[in-house]
Coordinates of C-alpha atoms and ligand atoms in Angstrom, one line a residue:
M1 CA -21.6 -11.2 -1.2
F2 CA -20.6 -8.1 -3.2
K3 CA -18.3 -6.7 -0.4
P4 CA -17.1 -3.2 -1.6
V5 CA -13.4 -2.7 -2.2
L6 CA -11.4 0.2 -3.7
V7 CA -8.5 -0.5 -6.0
T8 CA -6.3 2.5 -6.8
G9 CA -4.3 2.7 -10.0
A10 CA -7.0 0.6 -11.8
S11 CA -6.7 2.3 -15.2
S12 CA -4.1 -0.2 -16.4
G13 CA -1.8 -3.1 -15.6
I14 CA -2.1 -4.8 -12.2
G15 CA -4.8 -2.5 -10.9
E16 CA -7.0 -3.1 -13.9
A17 CA -6.5 -6.9 -13.8
T18 CA -7.2 -6.9 -10.0
A19 CA -10.4 -4.9 -10.4
V20 CA -11.7 -7.3 -13.1
Y21 CA -10.6 -10.4 -11.1
L22 CA -12.2 -9.2 -7.9
A23 CA -15.5 -8.2 -9.6
H24 CA -15.7 -11.7 -11.2
K25 CA -15.1 -13.2 -7.7
G26 CA -18.1 -11.4 -6.3
F27 CA -16.7 -8.1 -5.0
R28 CA -18.1 -4.8 -5.8
V29 CA -15.1 -2.8 -7.1
F30 CA -14.5 0.9 -7.0
A31 CA -11.8 1.3 -9.7
A32 CA -9.8 4.5 -9.2
A33 CA -7.2 6.4 -11.2
R34 CA -6.5 9.8 -12.9
R35 CA -7.4 8.8 -16.5
A36 CA -11.2 8.7 -16.4
A37 CA -11.4 7.6 -20.1
A38 CA -9.3 4.6 -19.5
L39 CA -11.4 3.6 -16.5
E40 CA -14.7 3.9 -18.5
T41 CA -13.8 0.7 -20.5
L42 CA -13.9 -1.2 -17.2
S43 CA -17.6 -0.3 -16.6
G44 CA -18.7 -3.0 -19.1
M45 CA -16.5 -5.7 -17.5
G46 CA -16.6 -7.6 -14.2
A47 CA -20.2 -8.6 -14.4
G48 CA -21.2 -4.9 -14.1
R49 CA -19.7 -4.7 -10.6
I50 CA -17.0 -2.2 -11.4
H51 CA -17.5 1.5 -10.7
P52 CA -15.0 3.9 -12.1
V53 CA -13.9 6.7 -9.8
T54 CA -11.5 9.6 -10.8
L55 CA -8.7 9.9 -8.2
D56 CA -5.3 11.4 -7.9
V57 CA -3.6 10.0 -4.8
T58 CA -1.2 13.0 -4.7
D59 CA -4.1 15.5 -4.4
E60 CA -5.9 15.8 -1.1
A61 CA -9.0 17.5 -2.6
S62 CA -9.2 14.6 -5.1
I63 CA -8.9 12.0 -2.3
A64 CA -11.7 13.8 -0.4
E65 CA -14.0 14.0 -3.4
A66 CA -13.4 10.3 -4.4
T67 CA -13.9 9.1 -0.8
A68 CA -17.2 11.0 -0.6
T69 CA -18.4 9.6 -4.0
I70 CA -17.6 6.1 -3.0
A71 CA -19.3 6.4 0.5
E72 CA -22.5 7.6 -1.3
E73 CA -22.4 4.8 -3.9
A74 CA -21.3 2.0 -1.5
G75 CA -23.9 2.9 1.1
G76 CA -21.7 1.5 3.8
P77 CA -18.1 1.0 4.8
L78 CA -15.5 -0.3 2.4
Y79 CA -14.3 -3.9 3.1
G80 CA -11.1 -3.6 1.2
L81 CA -8.5 -1.0 0.2
V82 CA -5.9 -2.1 -2.4
N83 CA -3.2 0.6 -2.5
N84 CA -1.8 -0.1 -6.0
A85 CA -1.3 3.3 -7.7
G86 CA 2.3 3.8 -8.4
V87 CA 4.9 5.3 -10.7
A88 CA 8.6 4.4 -11.3
V89 CA 11.4 6.9 -11.3
A90 CA 14.7 5.4 -12.4
G91 CA 18.3 6.7 -12.8
P92 CA 21.5 7.1 -11.0
V93 CA 21.2 8.3 -7.4
E94 CA 23.7 11.0 -8.1
Q95 CA 21.8 12.5 -11.0
V96 CA 18.0 12.1 -10.5
P97 CA 16.8 15.6 -9.6
G98 CA 15.1 16.2 -6.2
E99 CA 11.8 17.0 -7.8
E100 CA 11.8 13.5 -9.4
W101 CA 12.6 11.9 -6.1
R102 CA 9.6 13.9 -4.6
R103 CA 7.3 12.8 -7.4
Q104 CA 8.3 9.2 -6.7
F105 CA 7.6 9.5 -3.0
E106 CA 4.5 11.7 -3.4
T107 CA 2.7 8.9 -5.3
N108 CA 4.1 5.6 -4.0
V109 CA 4.4 6.6 -0.3
I110 CA 2.5 9.7 0.7
G111 CA -0.3 8.9 -1.7
L112 CA -0.6 5.4 -0.1
V113 CA -0.6 6.8 3.4
Q114 CA -3.2 9.5 2.7
M115 CA -5.5 7.0 1.0
T116 CA -5.2 4.8 4.1
Q117 CA -5.9 7.7 6.4
A118 CA -9.0 8.5 4.3
I119 CA -10.5 5.0 4.4
L120 CA -9.3 3.4 7.7
P121 CA -11.7 5.3 10.0
Q122 CA -14.8 3.7 8.3
M123 CA -13.2 0.2 8.6
R124 CA -12.3 0.8 12.2
A125 CA -15.9 1.8 13.0
A126 CA -17.1 -1.4 11.3
N127 CA -14.3 -3.3 13.1
Q128 CA -13.6 -5.2 9.9
G129 CA -11.6 -4.7 6.7
R130 CA -8.5 -5.5 4.8
I131 CA -5.8 -3.1 3.6
I132 CA -3.5 -4.5 0.9
N133 CA -0.4 -2.5 -0.1
I134 CA 1.3 -3.3 -3.4
G135 CA 5.0 -3.2 -2.7
S136 CA 7.7 -4.8 -4.8
V137 CA 10.6 -7.2 -4.6
A138 CA 12.5 -3.9 -5.1
G139 CA 11.2 -3.1 -1.6
R140 CA 13.8 -5.6 -0.3
I141 CA 16.5 -5.7 -2.9
V142 CA 17.3 -2.8 -5.2
A143 CA 19.1 -3.0 -8.6
P144 CA 21.5 -0.3 -9.6
F145 CA 19.8 2.7 -11.2
M146 CA 16.5 1.8 -9.5
G147 CA 17.2 3.9 -6.4
P148 CA 14.2 6.2 -6.3
Y149 CA 11.7 3.4 -7.0
G150 CA 13.4 0.9 -4.7
A151 CA 13.6 3.4 -1.9
S152 CA 9.9 4.2 -2.2
K153 CA 9.0 0.5 -2.0
H154 CA 11.3 0.1 1.0
A155 CA 9.2 2.8 2.6
V156 CA 6.0 1.0 1.7
E157 CA 7.4 -2.1 3.6
G158 CA 8.0 0.1 6.6
V159 CA 4.5 1.8 6.5
T160 CA 2.9 -1.6 6.1
D161 CA 4.7 -3.2 9.0
A162 CA 3.9 -0.3 11.3
L163 CA 0.2 -0.3 10.4
R164 CA -0.2 -4.0 10.8
R165 CA 1.3 -3.8 14.3
E166 CA -0.8 -0.8 15.2
L167 CA -4.0 -2.5 14.2
V168 CA -3.4 -5.6 16.4
G169 CA -6.5 -6.5 18.4
T170 CA -8.9 -5.1 15.8
G171 CA -10.8 -6.9 13.1
L172 CA -8.7 -5.2 10.5
R173 CA -5.9 -7.0 8.6
V174 CA -3.0 -5.5 6.6
S175 CA -1.0 -7.4 3.9
L176 CA 1.8 -6.5 1.6
I177 CA 2.0 -7.9 -1.9
R178 CA 5.6 -8.0 -3.4
P179 CA 5.4 -8.5 -7.1
G180 CA 8.6 -9.4 -9.0
F181 CA 8.7 -8.4 -12.7
I182 CA 5.1 -8.4 -14.1
N183 CA 4.1 -7.9 -17.7
T184 CA 2.6 -4.4 -17.8
H185 CA 3.6 -1.1 -19.3
F186 CA 5.5 -0.2 -16.2
G187 CA 8.8 -1.4 -17.8
E188 CA 8.4 1.3 -20.6
Q189 CA 8.1 4.0 -17.9
E190 CA 11.3 2.7 -16.3
Q191 CA 13.1 2.6 -19.7
D192 CA 12.0 6.2 -20.5
S193 CA 13.3 7.3 -17.1
L194 CA 16.7 5.5 -17.6
A195 CA 17.1 7.0 -21.0
R196 CA 17.3 10.5 -19.6
Y197 CA 20.7 9.8 -18.0
M198 CA 22.5 8.2 -20.9
G199 CA 23.9 11.4 -22.4
E200 CA 27.5 11.5 -23.8
D201 CA 28.7 13.2 -20.7
S202 CA 27.2 10.8 -18.1
P203 CA 29.8 8.9 -16.1
Y204 CA 27.2 6.1 -15.9
R205 CA 26.6 5.9 -19.6
D206 CA 28.1 2.4 -20.3
H207 CA 26.6 0.8 -17.2
L208 CA 23.3 2.4 -17.9
H209 CA 23.2 1.0 -21.4
K210 CA 24.0 -2.5 -20.2
F211 CA 21.5 -2.3 -17.4
A212 CA 18.7 -0.9 -19.7
K213 CA 19.4 -3.7 -22.2
W214 CA 19.0 -6.3 -19.5
H215 CA 16.0 -4.6 -18.0
E216 CA 14.1 -4.1 -21.3
R217 CA 13.8 -7.9 -21.7
K218 CA 12.3 -8.4 -18.3
H219 CA 8.7 -7.0 -18.3
P220 CA 7.6 -8.4 -21.7
S221 CA 8.6 -11.9 -20.7
A222 CA 7.3 -11.7 -17.2
A223 CA 4.3 -13.2 -15.4
P224 CA 0.8 -11.7 -16.2
A225 CA -0.8 -9.2 -13.9
T226 CA -3.4 -11.8 -12.9
V227 CA -0.8 -13.5 -10.6
V228 CA -0.9 -10.3 -8.5
A229 CA -4.7 -10.2 -8.7
E230 CA -4.9 -13.7 -7.3
A231 CA -2.7 -12.8 -4.4
V232 CA -4.8 -9.7 -3.6
H233 CA -7.9 -12.0 -3.6
K234 CA -6.2 -14.4 -1.2
A235 CA -5.3 -11.5 1.1
L236 CA -8.9 -10.3 1.0
T237 CA -10.5 -13.6 1.6
A238 CA -8.2 -15.8 3.7
A239 CA -9.3 -16.2 7.3
R240 CA -5.8 -15.5 8.4
P241 CA -4.1 -13.5 5.6
H242 CA -0.3 -13.5 5.3
S243 CA 1.7 -10.4 6.2
R244 CA 3.4 -10.7 2.8
Y245 CA 2.8 -12.4 -0.5
T246 CA 5.7 -12.6 -3.0
V247 CA 4.5 -13.3 -6.6
P248 CA 5.5 -15.1 -8.7
S249 CA 7.0 -17.4 -6.0
S250 CA 10.1 -17.8 -8.2
F251 CA 11.3 -14.5 -6.7
L252 CA 11.5 -15.9 -3.2
G253 CA 14.9 -17.4 -4.1
F254 CA 16.1 -13.9 -5.0
L255 CA 14.9 -12.6 -1.6
A256 CA 16.6 -15.5 0.2
L257 CA 19.8 -14.5 -1.5
R258 CA 19.5 -11.0 -0.1
N259 CA 18.6 -12.2 3.4
L260 CA 21.2 -15.0 3.7
M261 CA 24.3 -13.9 1.7
P262 CA 26.8 -11.1 2.5
S263 CA 26.2 -7.9 0.5
A264 CA 29.5 -8.4 -1.3
V265 CA 28.2 -11.7 -2.8
V266 CA 24.8 -10.2 -3.7
D267 CA 26.6 -7.2 -5.4
R268 CA 28.6 -9.6 -7.5
V269 CA 25.5 -11.6 -8.5
F270 CA 23.8 -8.3 -9.5
G271 CA 26.8 -7.2 -11.5
R272 CA 26.9 -10.6 -13.3
I273 CA 23.2 -10.6 -14.3
T274 CA 22.8 -7.0 -15.2
G275 CA 26.2 -6.3 -16.8
V276 CA 26.9 -3.5 -14.3
E277 CA 30.3 -4.8 -13.1
Ligands
NDP1 P1 0.8 0.7 -14.6 O1 1.7 1.9 -15.1 O2 0.2 -0.1 -15.7 O3 -0.2 1.2 -13.6 C1 0.0 2.2 -12.7 C2 -1.4 2.7 -12.2 O4 -1.2 3.7 -11.2 C3 -2.1 3.3 -13.4 O5 -3.5 2.9 -13.3 C4 -2.1 4.8 -13.1 O6 -3.3 5.4 -13.6 C5 -2.0 4.8 -11.6 N1 -1.5 6.0 -11.0 C6 -0.3 6.6 -11.2 N2 -0.2 7.8 -10.5 C7 -1.4 7.9 -9.9 C8 -1.9 9.0 -9.1 N3 -1.2 10.0 -8.8 N4 -3.2 8.8 -8.6 C9 -3.9 7.7 -9.0 N5 -3.5 6.7 -9.7 C10 -2.2 6.9 -10.2 O7 1.8 -0.2 -13.8 P2 1.6 -1.6 -13.0 O8 0.2 -2.0 -13.1 O9 2.7 -2.5 -13.4 O10 1.9 -1.1 -11.5 C11 0.9 -1.1 -10.4 C12 1.6 -1.2 -9.1 O11 2.4 -2.4 -9.1 C13 2.6 -0.1 -8.8 O12 2.5 0.3 -7.4 C14 4.0 -0.7 -9.1 O13 5.0 -0.1 -8.3 C15 3.7 -2.2 -8.6 N6 4.6 -3.1 -9.1 C16 4.7 -3.4 -10.5 C17 5.6 -4.3 -11.0 C18 5.7 -4.6 -12.4 O14 6.7 -5.3 -12.8 N7 4.8 -4.2 -13.3 C19 6.5 -5.1 -10.1 C20 6.4 -4.7 -8.7 C21 5.4 -3.8 -8.3 P3 -3.4 6.9 -14.1 O15 -2.2 7.3 -14.9 O16 -4.7 6.8 -14.9 O17 -3.6 7.7 -12.9

C-alpha cells in the first residue's frame, strides 16, 4: 500500500493524468515539474497522496535538490520512476538550429538518463523497483518535419533497451510506453515550432503548410491522457511487466507497417496521409 513513485513532467497532460490516476490506485505520488504553481493544484487531488516537487530535469542541481527532498519525505526508497518530462522541437532537419536540437535532447534524453542515475541506486539497494520511460510511436517511425523530436524518442528506445538488459537478474524492471497521438497541449507546442519555418523564403513552405494542417487535427481528436496513465499503472503493478506498451493499441498497425513494409512503401503512405508528396 502507498508505494512511493516519482512522475516527472506532472504539471500538465500525461504526467498530470498519471499522477492523479496512480494516487487514486493507492500509490504515493511525487509529482515533479518546473512550474510549481501548476503542480500546487494537484495537492488537493488524488486522495491527498500527491506531493508536488519542483524539478528541472536539465539542471543537475535541481535534480539533486528534488531527489533529496523526496528521500526525506518518502522515508525510504522509491518504488517507481516514471520518466515522462518532455518537449517537442519540430521543423525541417536542414533548418532547425543546433541549439534547438540540443534543447530537445537535453530534456528528452539526457534529462531522462540523469533522473535514472539519480534514482536507480536506491532501487538497486532495495532490489526492487520499476522504471517506466515515456517514449513515443515517433521513437519507431518519424513523420517529415518531426526529426528532432523523433530522433530524441529513438534515443529513448535505445536507452531503455540497454538499461533493461543491464538490470537482468535484479528485482528491477524497465518498461517503455509508446503513446501515439494523445489529447494534450503538446500538439500546440509542435505547431508553434513548425510555424517558425514557414517563411516566404523556405523551400519547405508548401509541404510544411500541408503537414501542419494535417497535424493540427490530430491531438484535439486523439485519445485522452488516461490511456497512458493506465499503461503506466500496468507496468508498475504487473508481475511480469511488458518491455513495451503501445497506446492506444490502434497505433500497433502503424508500427507493423514500419516493420514489415519496404521504406519506399512507407514513404508513399506518409506522403499520402500528410500531404507531403
Ligand atoms: P505536456 O506539454 O502537457 O507535458 C510535458 C511536461 O513535461 C510538463 O509537465 C512540463 O512541465 C514537463 N517538462 C518539460 N520540460 C521539463 C524539464 N526541463 N524539467 C521538468 N519537467 C519538464 O505534454 P504531454 O503530457 O503530451 O507529454 C508528456 C510526455 O509524453 C512527453 O515525454 C511526450 O514526448 C510524450 N508523448 C506525448 C504524446 C502526445 O501526443 N501528447 C505522444 C507521445 C509521447 P513544466 O513546463 O512545468 O516543467
